[in-house]
Amino acid sequence: MSGVGYRQLWAADPGGWRSAGAAWAGLTGPVDRRVGELGGAGTRLRGGWSGAAATAADARLAGLRDELTSIVPALIEVDQVLAELAGRLTAAKARLAEAVALADAGGLVVDRSGGVHVDPARVRPTERAGVAAARVAAALRDALDEAGAADRVAADRLDELARAAASGWASPPPPGRPAAGAAPALVRAWWSGLTPAQRRWLIGHESALVGRLDGVPVAARDQANRLRLGVWRAELLAERRRLLTRVPPGPRAAVRLHGLAGRLAGLDTLAGRLTAGGEPRAYLLGLDPAGEGRVVLALGDPDHADRVLTHVPGTTAGLGDAPGQLGRAARVLDRCVALAPGERSAAVLWLDYDAPDFLTEAASARQARDAGPALHRFQEGLRVSHEGPPARQTVLGHSYGSLVVGTAAREHGLAADALVFVGSPGVGASHAAELGVPPGEVWASKAPDDVIRKARPVDELGLRTPLSAAQLAAVLGWPDRVSHELWFGHDPSDPGFGGRVFASGRGGHSGYWDPGNPALDGMARVVLGQVVPGG
């Protein structure tokens, strides 16, 4: 362990690297504007000039546009590399601080070069003190090794980008494409067989394909999907123009316009989070503006994290309220960082299904069953694209999202180490053993004032879905009595379900993420694999 290495890590500024990456990513805006200007120039040229020279000039402008467009994924990649470096340095510095604190607690001193010594004024030099010093020295080496590895990986990736820039970004299209719905392991094998130039060609020319393929690395999907942000916004604006041209618009059009405004606002908020930088870096893994809108977005890179949370929201979730759902995942992630600053954690908002819009729809399991295959593929994709030792994967479902998670686990299997259900109306199972993970890793929490406690199986009332408002009120207004059967099976927060339970404070159906709620701490501890109080 060199003294310079110790001092360098202690003085390292991860925020500086993060800001540098954001500055590189910020260049995508000017590049996009220049591409648009060249496109406009080409249009004007074709409108007033013809002949061989005009054709040659038009081709040259098109070539310039292609060259500029090909740079954008590389700018995003630089941001990804530096953000990953910053994240690893942050974790390494936390480990370094923990080692120094351990030394101080044991009466040891860490000198400026990273050497560990007994402080004779506090502790006598004994064999026991020597063992403690060796333990601190090992912790320091681990922190420095992590920082050194992060530096080497970043340098190698930046060197590869520099070589690619020197030789040009052009590459012939790669042969073959995975079939729709291909297994993530097959997708991963296909992607691994491509050259870096071929991968960049696909990101730039077939971003719609790359962005949605489970099994493609998170960084590549993020690059591809960021290229499509403008396309998705244009689709929503075109939809709004079509609705506004209807004469008269009518009440249904007004409702659709209201929903469309929500989707536009949600998209713009997420785009702002993606382009503004911030800690942790956000990775866009999928988006679809159609219908109520869908989005899959990660905070932190799941491919390099030690702990990964997949958050599945419930009824009424869509693109319009995705920023709020992302905020819930972010609060769990923040708590994970506070509890384990030396580990790298990531949180994913997975809203890639058609969530029920109304409680009458939520009384049916159909949309949860439809979502199962997609959630199964996504979790498999996280497993196969992850680099290094396997991460601990936790999938959390709230409200109807818990039914999505439970149904996917029971019917398709989930690549998960732990399942968490909060505010659940039932998970489509009668016992934790049906869910494919150890019962000790099936967790649930329910607030004492959560209205979902009053939900009872629809078939107890002899009703068929979809329910009328009066019928739904009958289900939710069922008199309080001892029962552990909810809409969709046994209550997972009942000990008889066979899982484990952690506490929640009062906060109704959506207060599990409120500051100070013990449920927030419980969710984070499950993600980290720590001991959960009361569990």
XYZ file of C-alpha atoms in Angstrom:
535
model
C 0.000 0.000 0.000
C 1.683 3.206 -1.097
C 1.418 6.426 0.880
C 0.507 8.358 -2.277
C -2.435 6.038 -2.888
C -3.776 6.674 0.601
C -3.448 10.443 0.326
C -4.895 10.455 -3.195
C -8.011 8.593 -2.142
C -8.494 10.704 0.964
C -8.310 13.868 -1.168
C -10.251 12.501 -4.151
C -13.328 14.477 -5.178
C -15.973 12.141 -6.685
C -18.245 15.117 -7.260
C -15.654 16.636 -9.585
C -15.643 13.527 -11.767
C -19.436 13.458 -11.729
C -19.588 17.098 -12.832
C -17.070 16.463 -15.594
C -19.199 13.629 -16.925
C -22.331 15.779 -16.849
C -20.465 18.450 -18.825
C -19.649 15.930 -21.545
C -23.265 14.757 -21.640
C -24.344 18.395 -21.837
C -22.642 18.655 -25.222
C -25.375 16.463 -26.712
C -27.714 19.472 -26.737
C -25.514 21.684 -28.936
C -24.757 18.713 -31.195
C -28.476 18.002 -31.630
C -29.141 21.644 -32.447
C -26.365 21.661 -35.029
C -27.772 18.512 -36.618
C -31.144 20.250 -36.849
C -29.573 23.307 -38.432
C -27.856 21.170 -41.048
C -31.151 19.438 -41.763
C -32.839 22.791 -42.302
C -30.031 23.918 -44.576
C -30.436 20.771 -46.657
C -34.162 21.387 -47.014
C -33.601 24.949 -48.189
C -30.888 23.812 -50.576
C -33.114 21.216 -52.223
C -35.871 23.770 -52.619
C -33.822 26.217 -54.670
C -30.966 24.314 -56.305
C -30.792 21.317 -58.583
C -28.225 19.473 -60.624
C -25.152 17.393 -59.916
C -23.541 20.009 -57.684
C -26.702 20.333 -55.623
C -26.890 16.575 -55.214
C -23.271 16.438 -54.094
C -23.797 19.282 -51.628
C -26.896 17.605 -50.215
C -24.988 14.354 -49.784
C -22.202 16.216 -47.997
C -24.671 17.829 -45.593
C -26.244 14.438 -44.914
C -22.803 13.011 -44.198
C -22.039 15.814 -41.768
C -25.329 15.175 -39.982
C -24.512 11.471 -39.689
C -21.035 12.216 -38.345
C -22.398 14.561 -35.701
C -25.186 12.155 -34.751
C -22.672 9.343 -34.290
C -20.844 11.382 -31.657
C -23.813 11.636 -29.301
C -23.655 8.071 -27.867
C -19.948 8.582 -27.146
C -20.680 11.777 -25.214
C -23.251 9.892 -23.142
C -20.773 7.058 -22.614
C -18.131 9.436 -21.221
C -20.721 10.623 -18.709
C -21.503 7.012 -17.778
C -17.823 6.151 -17.303
C -17.114 9.146 -15.088
C -20.327 8.673 -13.090
C -19.387 5.043 -12.445
C -15.889 6.137 -11.411
C -17.386 8.708 -9.047
C -19.709 6.124 -7.519
C -16.928 3.633 -6.916
C -14.671 6.319 -5.461
C -17.461 7.403 -3.135
C -17.829 3.843 -1.852
C -14.050 3.451 -1.527
C -13.764 6.700 0.436
C -16.550 5.515 2.749
C -14.639 2.291 3.390
C -11.493 4.315 4.020
C -13.321 6.467 6.559
C -14.743 3.359 8.250
C -11.243 1.884 8.527
C -9.862 5.091 10.064
C -12.784 5.203 12.506
C -12.098 1.570 13.431
C -8.471 2.457 14.081
C -9.400 5.397 16.275
C -11.836 3.291 18.286
C -9.091 0.730 18.897
C -6.464 3.217 20.023
C -4.571 3.040 16.737
C -3.196 5.781 14.510
C -3.195 5.934 10.701
C -0.322 8.120 9.528
C -0.210 10.322 6.407
C 1.122 7.464 4.295
C -1.574 5.030 5.393
C 0.558 3.154 7.902
C -1.205 1.794 10.996
C 0.464 2.104 14.397
C -0.425 1.620 18.032
C -0.884 4.889 19.919
C 1.244 4.252 23.031
C -0.546 7.034 24.883
C -3.815 5.078 24.639
C -2.980 1.397 24.137
C -0.071 -0.786 25.177
C 1.681 -2.558 22.255
C 0.369 -6.081 22.779
C -0.343 -9.012 20.524
C -4.024 -8.125 20.622
C -3.244 -4.572 19.510
C -1.151 -5.980 16.676
C -4.068 -8.091 15.447
C -6.331 -5.026 15.519
C -3.750 -3.046 13.541
C -3.565 -5.802 10.936
C -7.355 -5.776 10.610
C -7.369 -1.998 10.042
C -4.522 -2.260 7.526
C -6.485 -4.901 5.584
C -9.563 -2.634 5.520
C -7.424 0.221 4.203
C -5.987 -2.010 1.486
C -9.494 -3.075 0.445
C -10.543 0.556 0.058
C -7.421 1.414 -1.945
C -7.785 -1.691 -4.112
C -11.372 -0.720 -4.933
C -10.284 2.792 -5.882
C -7.416 1.468 -7.977
C -9.670 -0.962 -9.817
C -12.189 1.826 -10.506
C -9.436 4.027 -11.904
C -8.128 1.297 -14.212
C -11.584 0.436 -15.567
C -12.374 4.081 -16.277
C -9.003 4.678 -17.935
C -9.398 1.614 -20.165
C -12.885 2.619 -21.288
C -11.844 6.186 -22.012
C -8.791 4.940 -23.949
C -11.065 2.733 -26.049
C -13.327 5.690 -26.792
C -10.339 7.799 -27.795
C -9.124 5.103 -30.195
C -12.600 4.806 -31.692
C -12.759 8.568 -32.202
C -9.375 8.563 -33.930
C -10.374 5.790 -36.328
C -13.866 7.115 -36.954
C -17.228 5.901 -35.704
C -18.314 4.255 -38.948
C -18.960 0.506 -38.958
C -20.882 -1.830 -41.239
C -24.222 -3.014 -39.813
C -23.768 -6.194 -37.762
C -25.530 -9.342 -38.980
C -28.464 -10.907 -37.153
C -30.838 -9.617 -34.520
C -32.446 -11.331 -31.503
C -36.046 -12.387 -32.049
C -38.773 -10.514 -30.197
C -39.044 -11.841 -26.645
C -35.690 -13.648 -26.861
C -34.315 -14.928 -23.581
C -32.007 -12.363 -21.931
C -29.161 -14.908 -21.823
C -29.342 -15.269 -25.614
C -29.456 -11.492 -26.012
C -26.412 -11.156 -23.796
C -24.507 -13.757 -25.816
C -25.404 -11.964 -29.065
C -24.300 -8.591 -27.696
C -21.039 -10.009 -26.328
C -20.198 -11.349 -29.784
C -20.308 -7.886 -31.367
C -17.349 -5.564 -31.708
C -17.459 -2.172 -29.943
C -17.920 -0.520 -33.351
C -20.877 -2.765 -34.173
C -22.490 -2.035 -30.828
C -22.164 1.700 -31.395
C -23.658 1.320 -34.866
C -26.678 -0.429 -33.384
C -27.094 2.182 -30.651
C -27.013 4.972 -33.205
C -29.057 3.350 -35.994
C -31.384 0.928 -34.182
C -31.853 2.620 -30.838
C -35.459 1.394 -30.543
C -34.242 -2.206 -30.666
C -31.271 -1.813 -28.328
C -33.170 0.247 -25.781
C -35.826 -2.370 -25.078
C -33.754 -5.585 -25.123
C -33.436 -7.239 -21.729
C -29.948 -8.713 -21.558
C -28.223 -5.757 -23.237
C -25.983 -3.921 -20.729
C -27.614 -1.070 -18.847
C -25.176 1.509 -20.242
C -25.977 0.623 -23.864
C -29.737 0.705 -23.238
C -29.405 4.077 -21.561
C -27.484 5.499 -24.520
C -30.032 4.186 -26.997
C -33.065 5.394 -25.070
C -31.676 8.868 -24.469
C -31.389 9.235 -28.240
C -35.156 8.687 -28.466
C -36.299 11.272 -25.920
C -36.972 13.808 -28.672
C -38.858 11.221 -30.723
C -41.143 10.327 -27.820
C -41.874 13.955 -27.055
C -42.680 14.601 -30.713
C -45.139 11.692 -30.658
C -46.975 13.179 -27.686
C -47.081 16.633 -29.279
C -48.436 15.125 -32.498
C -51.134 13.346 -30.503
C -52.067 16.633 -28.851
C -52.335 18.391 -32.218
C -54.678 15.676 -33.486
C -56.919 16.025 -30.456
C -56.982 19.821 -30.674
C -58.038 19.784 -34.331
C -61.232 17.909 -33.548
C -64.285 20.179 -33.822
C -65.989 20.025 -31.450
C -63.447 18.271 -29.187
C -66.061 16.641 -26.954
C -65.746 15.438 -23.345
C -63.777 12.303 -24.209
C -61.182 14.365 -26.050
C -60.962 16.695 -23.058
C -60.239 13.733 -20.777
C -57.613 12.463 -23.184
C -56.032 15.929 -23.373
C -55.809 16.021 -19.598
C -54.096 12.641 -19.520
C -51.824 13.679 -22.368
C -50.774 16.793 -20.490
C -49.832 14.586 -17.558
C -47.740 12.305 -19.764
C -45.950 15.290 -21.320
C -45.213 16.735 -17.892
C -43.961 13.357 -16.666
C -41.735 12.912 -19.702
C -40.307 16.416 -19.373
C -39.603 15.916 -15.664
C -37.819 12.629 -16.288
C -35.886 14.127 -19.207
C -34.803 16.950 -16.915
C -33.559 14.436 -14.348
C -31.657 12.590 -17.081
C -29.988 15.648 -18.573
C -29.347 17.672 -15.413
C -26.964 15.128 -13.924
C -27.290 14.725 -10.194
C -26.376 11.959 -7.817
C -26.880 9.127 -8.404
C -26.801 9.110 -12.187
C -30.050 8.044 -13.851
C -30.178 5.326 -16.537
C -33.147 5.161 -18.918
C -33.901 1.497 -19.627
C -37.192 1.888 -21.449
C -40.045 4.265 -22.193
C -43.305 4.109 -24.111
C -45.513 7.234 -24.240
C -48.557 5.383 -25.625
C -51.641 4.739 -23.506
C -51.002 5.791 -19.913
C -47.282 5.599 -20.604
C -44.605 3.226 -19.357
C -41.073 3.783 -18.123
C -38.160 1.830 -16.671
C -35.525 4.057 -15.079
C -32.642 3.244 -12.749
C -30.918 5.420 -10.181
C -27.359 4.153 -10.165
C -26.057 1.500 -12.541
C -27.560 -1.914 -11.680
C -24.838 -3.652 -13.688
C -22.181 -2.499 -11.208
C -24.132 -2.312 -7.953
C -23.805 -4.640 -4.979
C -27.496 -4.277 -4.105
C -30.338 -3.642 -6.561
C -33.960 -2.758 -5.807
C -36.699 -3.105 -8.448
C -39.729 -1.030 -7.439
C -43.078 -1.996 -9.015
C -45.883 0.546 -8.428
C -49.594 -0.155 -8.415
C -52.974 1.257 -9.402
C -53.067 4.484 -11.471
C -49.301 4.416 -12.079
C -48.304 5.805 -15.465
C -45.883 8.155 -17.158
C -47.620 11.172 -15.626
C -46.843 10.198 -12.039
C -43.603 8.351 -12.784
C -41.481 11.137 -11.219
C -43.324 10.621 -7.932
C -42.872 6.854 -8.119
C -39.188 7.392 -8.870
C -39.014 9.551 -5.753
C -40.187 6.603 -3.660
C -37.457 4.379 -5.064
C -34.968 7.202 -4.471
C -35.907 7.451 -0.785
C -35.241 3.748 -0.270
C -31.929 4.159 -2.098
C -30.974 7.163 0.037
C -31.637 5.100 3.152
C -29.494 2.276 1.768
C -26.616 4.702 1.239
C -27.003 6.024 4.775
C -26.986 2.515 6.240
C -24.181 1.137 4.058
C -22.108 3.954 2.522
C -19.324 1.554 1.597
C -21.567 -0.496 -0.693
C -22.917 0.431 -4.113
C -26.686 0.284 -4.370
C -29.069 1.009 -7.239
C -32.851 1.344 -7.473
C -35.012 0.743 -10.547
C -38.513 2.044 -11.172
C -40.149 -0.716 -13.234
C -43.381 0.562 -14.740
C -43.498 -1.578 -17.867
C -47.072 -2.749 -17.574
C -50.581 -1.396 -17.965
C -51.470 -0.562 -14.378
C -55.176 -0.371 -13.485
C -56.622 3.124 -13.754
C -59.559 2.565 -11.406
C -60.274 0.457 -8.349
C -62.888 -1.395 -10.343
C -60.102 -2.571 -12.684
C -57.831 -3.306 -9.723
C -60.316 -5.916 -8.534
C -59.129 -8.148 -11.403
C -55.796 -9.982 -11.600
C -55.740 -9.793 -15.417
C -53.288 -6.898 -15.712
C -50.974 -8.499 -13.156
C -50.952 -11.744 -15.133
C -50.250 -9.817 -18.341
C -47.284 -8.088 -16.677
C -45.667 -11.301 -15.425
C -43.596 -12.298 -18.477
C -42.137 -8.790 -18.869
C -41.079 -8.549 -15.214
C -39.591 -12.051 -15.437
C -37.514 -11.086 -18.493
C -36.396 -7.831 -16.912
C -35.076 -9.491 -13.778
C -33.353 -12.170 -15.865
C -31.788 -9.358 -17.878
C -30.410 -7.715 -14.738
C -28.809 -11.011 -13.737
C -27.095 -11.697 -17.058
C -25.900 -8.149 -17.734
C -24.434 -7.650 -14.249
C -20.646 -7.434 -14.040
C -18.614 -8.866 -11.174
C -19.987 -10.912 -8.271
C -23.785 -11.290 -8.402
C -25.722 -8.470 -6.821
C -28.396 -9.012 -4.207
C -31.626 -8.441 -6.167
C -34.774 -7.324 -4.335
C -38.149 -6.837 -6.037
C -40.673 -4.659 -4.203
C -44.337 -4.301 -5.081
C -46.694 -1.691 -3.664
C -50.467 -2.097 -3.704
C -51.485 -3.721 -7.016
C -47.771 -3.871 -7.843
C -47.412 -6.500 -5.115
C -49.835 -8.694 -7.065
C -47.731 -8.136 -10.194
C -44.606 -9.241 -8.313
C -46.279 -12.202 -6.625
C -47.916 -13.421 -9.836
C -44.662 -13.137 -11.790
C -42.767 -14.986 -9.062
C -45.316 -17.785 -8.793
C -46.119 -18.280 -12.484
C -42.817 -17.448 -14.198
C -40.125 -17.205 -11.535
C -38.153 -14.099 -10.688
C -34.376 -13.725 -10.572
C -34.579 -12.232 -7.106
C -33.031 -12.884 -3.721
C -35.820 -11.170 -1.781
C -39.412 -10.052 -2.353
C -41.085 -7.174 -0.498
C -44.813 -6.396 -0.423
C -46.165 -3.158 1.064
C -49.821 -2.175 1.218
C -50.706 -5.438 -0.512
C -54.209 -6.599 -1.521
C -52.779 -10.121 -1.787
C -50.057 -11.501 -4.028
C -51.875 -14.332 -5.803
C -50.503 -16.955 -3.429
C -51.656 -18.610 -0.219
C -48.160 -19.138 1.224
C -44.684 -17.637 0.844
C -43.314 -21.014 -0.250
C -45.138 -20.627 -3.581
C -43.036 -17.633 -4.621
C -39.736 -19.308 -5.486
C -37.488 -17.563 -2.952
C -36.689 -18.744 0.589
C -39.607 -17.909 2.915
C -37.150 -16.003 5.076
C -36.652 -13.623 2.159
C -40.349 -12.871 1.624
C -41.155 -9.646 3.463
C -44.306 -7.583 3.965
C -45.517 -4.500 5.783
C -48.927 -2.917 6.171
C -49.729 0.368 7.886
C -52.283 0.159 10.713
C -54.454 2.731 8.905
C -54.019 1.381 5.365
C -57.453 1.077 3.753
C -56.294 -2.083 1.976
C -56.804 -3.889 5.296
C -60.548 -3.793 4.590
C -60.243 -5.481 1.208
C -61.938 -8.880 1.084
C -62.114 -11.519 -1.638
C -64.598 -10.573 -4.324
C -65.987 -14.100 -4.433
C -67.073 -13.813 -0.784
C -69.785 -11.446 -2.016
C -70.624 -13.506 -5.091
C -69.594 -10.634 -7.369
C -67.975 -10.682 -10.777
C -65.522 -8.114 -12.104
C -65.566 -5.449 -13.319
C -67.336 -4.156 -10.223
C -69.782 -1.310 -10.074
C -69.035 1.528 -7.691
C -71.658 0.215 -5.280
C -70.223 -3.293 -5.371
C -66.701 -1.966 -4.822
C -67.913 0.007 -1.819
C -69.376 -3.211 -0.448
C -66.008 -4.938 -0.780
C -64.058 -2.109 0.842
C -66.728 -1.441 3.442
C -66.861 -5.003 4.700
C -67.276 -4.865 8.497
C -64.092 -5.266 10.495
C -63.579 -8.872 11.492
C -60.758 -11.337 11.907
C -59.733 -12.410 8.400
C -56.459 -12.813 6.592
C -57.906 -13.272 3.108
C -57.692 -10.228 0.829
C -58.693 -9.666 -2.783
C -55.915 -11.843 -4.129
C -55.126 -14.457 -1.532
C -53.698 -14.653 1.945
C -52.457 -11.404 3.450
C -48.631 -11.484 3.105
C -48.318 -9.361 6.260
C -50.050 -12.091 8.294
C -47.543 -14.432 10.008
C -49.604 -17.349 8.736
C -48.505 -16.511 5.198
C -45.081 -17.871 6.088
C -42.975 -14.824 5.289
C -41.526 -12.152 7.530
C -43.053 -8.835 8.571
C -41.535 -5.442 9.331
C -43.295 -2.554 11.031
C -44.919 0.484 9.467
C -46.122 3.664 11.091
C -49.393 5.356 10.286
C -49.597 7.005 6.897
C -52.394 5.343 5.043
C -51.897 3.487 1.791
C -49.047 5.622 0.469
C -47.083 6.678 3.540
C -44.551 3.850 3.594
C -41.864 6.150 2.173
C -42.506 9.048 4.542
C -39.434 10.244 6.473
C -39.344 8.627 9.876
C -41.649 5.750 8.955
C -39.993 2.527 10.173
C -41.210 0.888 6.952
C -38.692 2.974 4.982
C -35.873 1.683 7.151
C -37.237 -1.861 6.852
C -37.333 -1.747 3.051
C -33.753 -0.475 2.890
C -32.487 -3.139 5.287
C -34.091 -5.893 3.229
C -32.406 -4.511 0.092
C -29.055 -4.519 1.894
C -29.589 -7.943 3.453
C -29.255 -6.485 6.949
C -31.090 -7.474 10.096
C -34.562 -5.912 10.069
C -35.868 -4.912 13.526
C -38.923 -6.982 14.388
C -38.424 -9.213 11.350
